[in-house]
Coordinates of C-alpha atoms and ligand atoms in Angstrom, one line a residue:
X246 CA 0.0 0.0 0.0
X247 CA 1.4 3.0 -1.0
X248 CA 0.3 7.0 0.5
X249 CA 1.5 10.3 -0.5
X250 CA 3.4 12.8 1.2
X251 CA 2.4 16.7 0.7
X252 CA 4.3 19.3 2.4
X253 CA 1.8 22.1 1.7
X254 CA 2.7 26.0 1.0
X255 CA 5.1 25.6 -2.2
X256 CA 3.8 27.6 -5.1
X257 CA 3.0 26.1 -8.8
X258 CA 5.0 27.7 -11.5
X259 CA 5.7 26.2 -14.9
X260 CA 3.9 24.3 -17.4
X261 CA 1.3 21.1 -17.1
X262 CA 0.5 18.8 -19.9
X263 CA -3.1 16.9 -19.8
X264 CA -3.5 13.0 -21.1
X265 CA -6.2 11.7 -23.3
X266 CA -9.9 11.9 -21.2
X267 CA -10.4 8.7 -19.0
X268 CA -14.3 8.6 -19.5
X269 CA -13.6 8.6 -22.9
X270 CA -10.8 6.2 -23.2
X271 CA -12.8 3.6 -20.5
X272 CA -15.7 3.4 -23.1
X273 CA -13.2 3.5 -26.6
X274 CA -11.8 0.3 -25.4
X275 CA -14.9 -2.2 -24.6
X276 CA -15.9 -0.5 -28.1
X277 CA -13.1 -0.9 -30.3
X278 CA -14.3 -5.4 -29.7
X279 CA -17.0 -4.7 -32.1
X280 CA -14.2 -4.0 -34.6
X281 CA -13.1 -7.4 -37.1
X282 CA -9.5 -5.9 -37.4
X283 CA -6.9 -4.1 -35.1
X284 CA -7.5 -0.8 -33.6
X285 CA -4.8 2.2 -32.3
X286 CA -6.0 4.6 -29.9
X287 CA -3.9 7.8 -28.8
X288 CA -3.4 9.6 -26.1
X289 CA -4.3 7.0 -23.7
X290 CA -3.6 7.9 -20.3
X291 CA -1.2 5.4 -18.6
X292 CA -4.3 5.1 -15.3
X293 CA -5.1 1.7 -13.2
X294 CA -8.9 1.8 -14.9
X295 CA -7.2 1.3 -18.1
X296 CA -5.1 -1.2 -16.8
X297 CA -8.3 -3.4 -15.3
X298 CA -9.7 -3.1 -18.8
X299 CA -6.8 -4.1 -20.5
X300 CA -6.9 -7.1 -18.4
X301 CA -10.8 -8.0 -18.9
X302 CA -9.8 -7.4 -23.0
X303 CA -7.1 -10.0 -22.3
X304 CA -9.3 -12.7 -20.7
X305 CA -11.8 -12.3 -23.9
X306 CA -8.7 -13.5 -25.7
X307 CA -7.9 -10.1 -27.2
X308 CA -4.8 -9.3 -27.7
X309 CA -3.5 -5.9 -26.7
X310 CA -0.2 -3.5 -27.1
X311 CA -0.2 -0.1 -24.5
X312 CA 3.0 1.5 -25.0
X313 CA 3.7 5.4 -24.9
X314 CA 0.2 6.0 -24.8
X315 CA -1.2 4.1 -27.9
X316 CA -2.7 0.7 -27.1
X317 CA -3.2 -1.3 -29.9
X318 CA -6.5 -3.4 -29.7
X319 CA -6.4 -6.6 -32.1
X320 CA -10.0 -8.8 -31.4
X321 CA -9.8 -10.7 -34.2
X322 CA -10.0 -14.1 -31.8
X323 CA -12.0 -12.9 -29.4
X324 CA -14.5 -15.3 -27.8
X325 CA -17.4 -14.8 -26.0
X326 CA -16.3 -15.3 -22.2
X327 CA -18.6 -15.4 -19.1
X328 CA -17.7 -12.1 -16.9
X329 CA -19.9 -12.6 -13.7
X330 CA -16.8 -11.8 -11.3
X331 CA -13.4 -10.8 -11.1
X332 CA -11.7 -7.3 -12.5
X333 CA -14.9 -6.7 -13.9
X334 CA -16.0 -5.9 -10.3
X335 CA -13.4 -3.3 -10.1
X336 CA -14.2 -0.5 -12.3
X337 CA -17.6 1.6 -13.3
X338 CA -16.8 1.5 -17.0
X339 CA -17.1 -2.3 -16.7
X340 CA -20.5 -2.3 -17.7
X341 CA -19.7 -0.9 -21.4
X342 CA -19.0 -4.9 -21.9
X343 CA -22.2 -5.2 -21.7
X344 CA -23.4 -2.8 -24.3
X345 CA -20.0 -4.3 -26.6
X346 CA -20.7 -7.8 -26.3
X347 CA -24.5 -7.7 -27.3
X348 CA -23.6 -6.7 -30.1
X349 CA -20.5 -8.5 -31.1
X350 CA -22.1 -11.8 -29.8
X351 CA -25.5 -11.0 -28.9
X352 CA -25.0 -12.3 -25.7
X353 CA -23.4 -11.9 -22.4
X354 CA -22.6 -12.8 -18.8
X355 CA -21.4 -9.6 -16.7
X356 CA -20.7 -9.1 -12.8
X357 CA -22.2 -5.4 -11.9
X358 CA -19.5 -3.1 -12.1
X359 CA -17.8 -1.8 -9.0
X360 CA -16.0 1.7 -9.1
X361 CA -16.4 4.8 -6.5
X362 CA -18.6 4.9 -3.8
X363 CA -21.2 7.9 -4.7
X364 CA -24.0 7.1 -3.3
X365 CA -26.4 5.0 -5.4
X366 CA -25.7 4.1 -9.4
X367 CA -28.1 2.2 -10.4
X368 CA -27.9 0.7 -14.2
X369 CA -31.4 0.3 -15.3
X370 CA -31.5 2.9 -18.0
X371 CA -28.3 0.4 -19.4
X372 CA -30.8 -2.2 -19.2
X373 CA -34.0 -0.8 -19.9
X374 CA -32.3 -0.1 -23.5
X375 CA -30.9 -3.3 -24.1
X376 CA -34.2 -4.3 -23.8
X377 CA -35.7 -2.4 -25.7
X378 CA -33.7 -3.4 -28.5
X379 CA -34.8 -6.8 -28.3
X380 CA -32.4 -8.3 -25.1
X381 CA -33.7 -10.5 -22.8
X382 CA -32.0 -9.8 -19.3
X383 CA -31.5 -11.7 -15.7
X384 CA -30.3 -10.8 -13.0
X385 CA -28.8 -13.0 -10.9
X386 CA -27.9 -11.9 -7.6
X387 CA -25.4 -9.0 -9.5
X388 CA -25.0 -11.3 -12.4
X389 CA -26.4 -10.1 -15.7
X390 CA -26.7 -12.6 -18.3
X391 CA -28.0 -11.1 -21.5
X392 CA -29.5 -13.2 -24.6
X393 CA -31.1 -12.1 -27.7
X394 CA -33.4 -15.2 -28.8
X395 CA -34.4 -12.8 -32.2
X396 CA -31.7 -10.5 -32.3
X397 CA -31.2 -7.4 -31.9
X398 CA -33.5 -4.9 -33.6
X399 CA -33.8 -0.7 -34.3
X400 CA -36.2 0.7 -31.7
X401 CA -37.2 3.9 -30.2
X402 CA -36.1 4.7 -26.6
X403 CA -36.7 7.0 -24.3
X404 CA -33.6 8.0 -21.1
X405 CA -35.4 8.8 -17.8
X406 CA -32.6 10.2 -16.8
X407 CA -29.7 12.0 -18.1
X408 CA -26.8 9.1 -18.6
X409 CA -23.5 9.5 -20.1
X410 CA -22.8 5.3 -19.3
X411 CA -26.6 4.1 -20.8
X412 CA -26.1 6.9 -23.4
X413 CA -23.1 5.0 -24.3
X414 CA -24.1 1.2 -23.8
X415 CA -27.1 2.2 -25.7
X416 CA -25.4 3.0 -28.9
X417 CA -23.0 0.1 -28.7
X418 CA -26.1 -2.1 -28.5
X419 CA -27.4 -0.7 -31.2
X420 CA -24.8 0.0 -34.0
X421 CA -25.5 -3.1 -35.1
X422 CA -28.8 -3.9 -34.5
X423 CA -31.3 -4.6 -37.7
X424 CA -32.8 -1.3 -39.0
X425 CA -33.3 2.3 -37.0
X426 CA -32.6 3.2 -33.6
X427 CA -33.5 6.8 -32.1
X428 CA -32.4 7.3 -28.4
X429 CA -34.4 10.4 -26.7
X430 CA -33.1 12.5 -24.3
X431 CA -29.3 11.5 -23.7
X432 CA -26.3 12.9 -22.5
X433 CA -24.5 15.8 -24.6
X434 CA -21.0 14.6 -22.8
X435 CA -18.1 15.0 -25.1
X436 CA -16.8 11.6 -24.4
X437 CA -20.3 10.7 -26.0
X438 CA -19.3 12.8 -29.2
X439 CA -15.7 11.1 -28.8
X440 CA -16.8 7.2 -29.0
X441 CA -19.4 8.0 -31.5
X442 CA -16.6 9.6 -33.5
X443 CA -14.8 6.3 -33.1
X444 CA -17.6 4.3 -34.7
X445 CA -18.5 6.5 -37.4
X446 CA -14.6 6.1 -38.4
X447 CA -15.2 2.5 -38.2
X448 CA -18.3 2.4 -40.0
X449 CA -21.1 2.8 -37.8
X450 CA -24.2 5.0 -38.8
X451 CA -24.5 7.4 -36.1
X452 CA -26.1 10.8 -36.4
X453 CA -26.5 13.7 -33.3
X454 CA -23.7 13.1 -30.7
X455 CA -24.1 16.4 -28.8
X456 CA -27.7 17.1 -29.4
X457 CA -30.6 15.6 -26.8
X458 CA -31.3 12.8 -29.7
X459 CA -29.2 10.4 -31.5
X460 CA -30.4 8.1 -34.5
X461 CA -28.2 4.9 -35.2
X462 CA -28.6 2.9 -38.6
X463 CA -27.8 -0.3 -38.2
X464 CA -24.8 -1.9 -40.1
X465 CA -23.2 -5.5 -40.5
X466 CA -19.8 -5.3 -39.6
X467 CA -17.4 -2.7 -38.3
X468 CA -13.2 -2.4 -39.2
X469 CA -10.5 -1.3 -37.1
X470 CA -9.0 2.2 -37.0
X471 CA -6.5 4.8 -35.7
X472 CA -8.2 7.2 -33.2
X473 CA -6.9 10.1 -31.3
X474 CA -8.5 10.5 -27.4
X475 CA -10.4 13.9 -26.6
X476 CA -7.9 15.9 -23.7
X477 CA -9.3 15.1 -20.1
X478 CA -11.6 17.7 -19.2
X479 CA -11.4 16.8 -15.7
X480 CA -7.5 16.5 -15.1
X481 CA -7.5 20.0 -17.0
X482 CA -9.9 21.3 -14.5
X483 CA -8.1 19.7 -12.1
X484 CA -4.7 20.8 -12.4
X485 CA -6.6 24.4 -13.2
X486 CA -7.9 24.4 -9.6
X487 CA -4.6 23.8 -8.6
X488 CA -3.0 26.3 -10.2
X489 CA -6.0 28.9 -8.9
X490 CA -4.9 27.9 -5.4
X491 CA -1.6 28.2 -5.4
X492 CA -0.5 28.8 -8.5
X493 CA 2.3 31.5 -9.4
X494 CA 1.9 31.0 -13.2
X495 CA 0.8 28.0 -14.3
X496 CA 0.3 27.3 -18.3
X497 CA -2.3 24.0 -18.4
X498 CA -1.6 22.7 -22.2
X499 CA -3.6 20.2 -24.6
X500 CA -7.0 21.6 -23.7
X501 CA -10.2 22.4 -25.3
X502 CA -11.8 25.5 -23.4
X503 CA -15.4 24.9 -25.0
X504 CA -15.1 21.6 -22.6
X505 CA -14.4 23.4 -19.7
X506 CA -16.6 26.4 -20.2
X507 CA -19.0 25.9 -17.2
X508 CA -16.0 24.9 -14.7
X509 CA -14.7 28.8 -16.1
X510 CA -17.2 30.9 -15.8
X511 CA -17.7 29.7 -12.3
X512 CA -13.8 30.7 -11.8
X513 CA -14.2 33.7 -13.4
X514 CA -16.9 34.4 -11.2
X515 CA -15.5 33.6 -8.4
X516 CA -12.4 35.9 -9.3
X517 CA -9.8 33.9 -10.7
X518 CA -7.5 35.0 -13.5
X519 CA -6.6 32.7 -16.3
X520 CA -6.4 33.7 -19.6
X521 CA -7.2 31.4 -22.8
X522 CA -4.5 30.7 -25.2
X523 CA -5.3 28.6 -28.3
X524 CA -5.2 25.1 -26.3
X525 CA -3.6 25.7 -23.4
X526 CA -4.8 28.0 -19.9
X527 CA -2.3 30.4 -18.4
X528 CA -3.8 30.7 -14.9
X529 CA -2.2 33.9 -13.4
X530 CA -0.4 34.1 -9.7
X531 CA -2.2 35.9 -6.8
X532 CA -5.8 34.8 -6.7
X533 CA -8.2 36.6 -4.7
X534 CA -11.5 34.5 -4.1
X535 CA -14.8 35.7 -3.3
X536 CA -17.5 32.5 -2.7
X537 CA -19.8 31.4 -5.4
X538 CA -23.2 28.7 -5.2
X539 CA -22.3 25.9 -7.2
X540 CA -24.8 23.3 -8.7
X541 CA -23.7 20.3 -10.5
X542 CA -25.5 19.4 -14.0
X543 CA -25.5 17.2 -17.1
X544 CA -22.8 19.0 -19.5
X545 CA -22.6 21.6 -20.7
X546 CA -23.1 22.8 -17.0
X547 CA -21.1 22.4 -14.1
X548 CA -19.3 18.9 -14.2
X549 CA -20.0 16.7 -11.0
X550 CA -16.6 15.6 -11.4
X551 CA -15.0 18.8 -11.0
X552 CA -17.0 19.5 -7.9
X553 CA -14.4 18.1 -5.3
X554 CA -11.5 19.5 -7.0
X555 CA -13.3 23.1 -7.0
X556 CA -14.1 22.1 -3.2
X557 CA -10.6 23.5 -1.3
X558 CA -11.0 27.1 -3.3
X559 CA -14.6 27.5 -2.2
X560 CA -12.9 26.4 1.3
X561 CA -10.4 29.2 1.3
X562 CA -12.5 31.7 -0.4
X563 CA -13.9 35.4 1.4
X564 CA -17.3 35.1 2.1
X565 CA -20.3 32.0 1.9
X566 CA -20.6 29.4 -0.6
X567 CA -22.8 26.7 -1.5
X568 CA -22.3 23.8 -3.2
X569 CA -25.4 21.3 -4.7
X570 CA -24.2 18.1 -6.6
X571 CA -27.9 17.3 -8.5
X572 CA -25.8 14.5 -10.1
X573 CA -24.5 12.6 -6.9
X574 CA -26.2 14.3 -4.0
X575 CA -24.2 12.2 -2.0
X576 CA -20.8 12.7 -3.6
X577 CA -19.5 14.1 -0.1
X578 CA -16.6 11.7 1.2
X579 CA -14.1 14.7 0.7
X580 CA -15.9 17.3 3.3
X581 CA -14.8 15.7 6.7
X582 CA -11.8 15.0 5.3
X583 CA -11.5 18.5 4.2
X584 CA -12.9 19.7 8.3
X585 CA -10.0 17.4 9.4
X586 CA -7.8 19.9 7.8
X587 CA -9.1 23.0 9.1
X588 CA -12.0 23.8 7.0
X589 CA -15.1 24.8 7.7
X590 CA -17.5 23.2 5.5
X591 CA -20.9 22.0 7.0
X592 CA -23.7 19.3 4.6
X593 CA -27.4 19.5 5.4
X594 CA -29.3 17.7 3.9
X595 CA -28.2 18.2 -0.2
X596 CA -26.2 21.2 0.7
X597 CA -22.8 22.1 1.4
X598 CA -22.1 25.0 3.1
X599 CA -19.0 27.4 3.2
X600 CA -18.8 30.0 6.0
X601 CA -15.9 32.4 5.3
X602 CA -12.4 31.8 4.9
X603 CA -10.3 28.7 6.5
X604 CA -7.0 28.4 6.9
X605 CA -6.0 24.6 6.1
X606 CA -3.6 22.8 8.1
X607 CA -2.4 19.3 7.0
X608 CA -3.7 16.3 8.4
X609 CA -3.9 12.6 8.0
X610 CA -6.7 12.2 5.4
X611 CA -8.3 9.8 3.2
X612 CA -8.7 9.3 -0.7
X613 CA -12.5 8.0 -0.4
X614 CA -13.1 7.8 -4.3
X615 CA -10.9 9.2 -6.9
X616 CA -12.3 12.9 -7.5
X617 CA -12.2 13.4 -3.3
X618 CA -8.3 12.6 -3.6
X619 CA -8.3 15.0 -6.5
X620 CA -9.2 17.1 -3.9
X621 CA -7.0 16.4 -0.9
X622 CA -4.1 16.8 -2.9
X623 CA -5.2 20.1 -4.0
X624 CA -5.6 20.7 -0.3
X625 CA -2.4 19.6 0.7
X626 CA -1.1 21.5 -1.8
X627 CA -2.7 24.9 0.2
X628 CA -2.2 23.6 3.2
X629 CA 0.6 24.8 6.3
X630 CA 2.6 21.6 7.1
X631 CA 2.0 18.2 6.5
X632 CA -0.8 16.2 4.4
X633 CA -0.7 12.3 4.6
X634 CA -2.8 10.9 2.1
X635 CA -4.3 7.0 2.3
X636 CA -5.9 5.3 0.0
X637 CA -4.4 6.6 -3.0
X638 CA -5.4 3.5 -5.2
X639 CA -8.2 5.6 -5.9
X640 CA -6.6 8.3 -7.4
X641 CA -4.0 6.7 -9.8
X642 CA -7.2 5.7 -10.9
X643 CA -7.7 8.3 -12.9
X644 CA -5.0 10.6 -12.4
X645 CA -1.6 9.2 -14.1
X646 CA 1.8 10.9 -13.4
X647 CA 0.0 13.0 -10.4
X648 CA 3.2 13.2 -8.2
X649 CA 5.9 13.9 -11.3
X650 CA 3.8 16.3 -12.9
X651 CA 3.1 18.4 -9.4
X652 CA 6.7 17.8 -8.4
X653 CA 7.8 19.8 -11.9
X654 CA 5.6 22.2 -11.1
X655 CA 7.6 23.0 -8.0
X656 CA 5.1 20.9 -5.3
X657 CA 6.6 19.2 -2.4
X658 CA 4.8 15.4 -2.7
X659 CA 6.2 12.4 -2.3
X660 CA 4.6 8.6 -3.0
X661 CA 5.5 6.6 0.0
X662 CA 5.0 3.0 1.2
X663 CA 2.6 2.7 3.6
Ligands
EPU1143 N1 -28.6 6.9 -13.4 C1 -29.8 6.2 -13.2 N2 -29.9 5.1 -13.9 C2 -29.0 4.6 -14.8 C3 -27.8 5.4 -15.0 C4 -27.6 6.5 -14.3 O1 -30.6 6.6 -12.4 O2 -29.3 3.6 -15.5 C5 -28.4 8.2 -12.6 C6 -27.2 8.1 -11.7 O3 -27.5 7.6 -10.5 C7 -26.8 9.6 -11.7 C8 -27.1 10.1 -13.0 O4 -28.0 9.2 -13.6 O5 -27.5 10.3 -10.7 C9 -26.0 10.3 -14.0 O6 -25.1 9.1 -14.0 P1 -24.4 8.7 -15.3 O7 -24.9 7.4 -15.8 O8 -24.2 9.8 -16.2 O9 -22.9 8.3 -14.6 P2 -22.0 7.2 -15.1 O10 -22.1 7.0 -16.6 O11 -22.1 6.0 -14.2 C10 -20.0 8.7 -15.8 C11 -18.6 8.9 -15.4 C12 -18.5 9.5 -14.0 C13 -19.3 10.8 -14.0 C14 -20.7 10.6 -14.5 C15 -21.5 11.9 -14.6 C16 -17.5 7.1 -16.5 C17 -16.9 5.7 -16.4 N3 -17.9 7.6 -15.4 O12 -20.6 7.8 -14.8 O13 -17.1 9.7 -13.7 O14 -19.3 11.3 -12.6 O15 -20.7 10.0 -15.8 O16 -20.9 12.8 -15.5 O17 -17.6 7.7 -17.6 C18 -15.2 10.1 -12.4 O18 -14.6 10.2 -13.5 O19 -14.7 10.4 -11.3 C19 -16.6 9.6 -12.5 C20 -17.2 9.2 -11.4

């Protein structure tokens, strides 16, 4: 078990470079086995999650090559496995398998994904659309074993909620399903206009990524290609928050600011100075905060996974803030983490609440799910003295290089054994 080490207090200055987007990358690979020849993705970011996958790909006897951040994908032998248990347990974007191997097999046997703890997550919109598509589905006691007794055919269907995973699973269900497919009211996500990108390039017939409906004609067969990953919204917002904190000139590079517009404006808002150049972020020294109300929406509005990160700035900010994740309501395993370290952040009910400005001391804390480390470590990074953080599994995660890319940036953090 490893922890990390932060020795709060030493200003950012330099230059940041962000990876290909994990939520993108987690769904490109359980897509790219509908393809009958080898696929290349770049930019992939060199994170456990991919790892897992790479793994699961491996025990469906697909061969795989990740080096320098391009992965080769070759399925050409795959075979249709039973998933029930195992690494499939281990990660969210587990249950694109599900959507993947419908259609490449028009069956399946997967284990519920695991992933972070935040709050409930329930799958049903997932389901509800392989259904509708012509699926039948059991559940076993967390074992879903899917069959398609007349194939799977073009339907209409209709999200109840807003879902960037059953947006997802629903289209790779459906790409090659018999006729028409038109899926109502669906995540706008850019990783959704990134995987659909992806199967358009290998064939698929997939019109309105990024509007509220998407329309899929079926096709027969799909063919490998060469694919270069969206930049990670969330690292960039990430490291951004970072730099806002501490920061005494920070340039962020490999962005695209339409992606991060919401996360901005509430910056701007709040006071920050960054400046956009082309497709990086200068994000200027000597921040002075006022508070802000934040509330979490389906994109293009606030991203729920940028809430924690924002968290320590709201923390040290003049005045009261709010923040409202409509997404995960109970997305809140960084606050007493955060109060451990001085802050003074109180939750009622569906609220967190900010009362003027704290002064953050380090403390022994804990990485509770991957966006809450993303948050301690921002912490840390503000904080007088020292930060031990446990649990850090959860954030190489998502997050890869975290300690050599804040150590060039001047930090003072250290990976330890535990
Ligand atoms: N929901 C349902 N039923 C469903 C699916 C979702 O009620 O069948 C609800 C969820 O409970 C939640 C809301 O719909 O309240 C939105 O969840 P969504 O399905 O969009 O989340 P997800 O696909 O499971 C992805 C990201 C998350 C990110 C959310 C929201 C991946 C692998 N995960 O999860 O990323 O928070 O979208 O944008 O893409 C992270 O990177 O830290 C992370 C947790």
């Amino acid at each position: 078990m490893q922890k990390l080490l932060i020795r709060g207090g030493k200003p950012l200055k330099g230059e940041v470079t962000i990876n290909g987007a994990k939520n993108s990358t987690v769904a490109l690979i359980p897509a790219a086995i509908l393809a009958d020849s080898p696929v290349t993705l770049h930019g992939v970011p060199d994170i456990s999650d991919v790892h897992a996958l790479l793994e699961i790909l491996e025990d469906f006897n697909v061969k795989t090559h990740f080096e320098n951040h391009t992965l080769t994908i070759d399925p050409t032998n795959i075979m249709s496995i039973p998933m029930p248990t195992g690494k499939i347990q281990s990660l969210r974007a587990s249950y694109y398998f599900m959507g993947a191997t419908l259609s490449r097999f028009g069956k399946g046997v997967i284990g519920l994904p695991g992933g972070c703890m935040l709050g409930p997550r329930p799958i049903d919109q997932h389901l509800k659309s392989f259904r509708a598509l012509g699926a039948k589905i059991e559940d076993d006691y967390g074992v879903i074993t899917m069959t398609t007794p007349e194939g799977l055919n073009g339907n209409r269907i209709y999200m109840d909620v807003v879902s960037v995973g059953a947006t997802i699973n629903a289209i790779l269900a459906a790409v090659k399903a018999k006729g028409r497919t038109i899926i109502e009211n669906v995540a706008l996500e850019p990783e959704i206009i990134d995987v659909v990108t992806f199967l358009n390039k290998m064939g698929a017939k997939i019109r309105g990524a990024g509007t509220n409906m998407i329309r899929i004609d079926g096709v027969e067969e799909l063919t490998g290609v060469t694919h270069a990953i969206i930049p990670d919204r969330i690292e960039a917002g990430t490291y951004i928050s970072a730099a806002v904190a501490t920061g005494e000139g920070v340039t962020i590079n490999n962005v695209i600011y339409e992606h991060l517009e919401g996360f901005l404006a509430k910056l701007a808002e709040m006071g920050a100075k960054f400046d956009v150049r082309g497709d990086s972020i200068y994000v200027h020294s000597d921040q002075k905060l006022t508070n802000v109300n934040i509330k979490t929406q389906p994109y293009p509005g606030f991203a729920t996974d940028l809430q924690q990160p924002i968290t320590p700035l709201l923390v040290i900010a003049e005045g009261d803030g709010t923040i409202i994740d409509t997404i995960y309501p109970q997305r809140i395993n960084h606050i007493p983490e955060l109060n451990r370290m001085g802050a003074d952040a109180h939750i009622h009910g569906n609220i967190i609440s900010f009362e003027g400005s704290s002064k953050l001391t380090g403390a022994p804390v804990k990485a509770s799910d991957l966006r809450a480390g993303a948050c301690l470590v921002i912490a840390g990074l503000i904080a007088d003295g020292e930060t031990e953080i446990l649990r850090v599994e959860n954030i190489l995660r998502g997050y890869e290089n975290i300690v050599e890319k804040l150590t060039a940036l001047g930090a003072d953090i250290q990976m330890v054994e535990e």
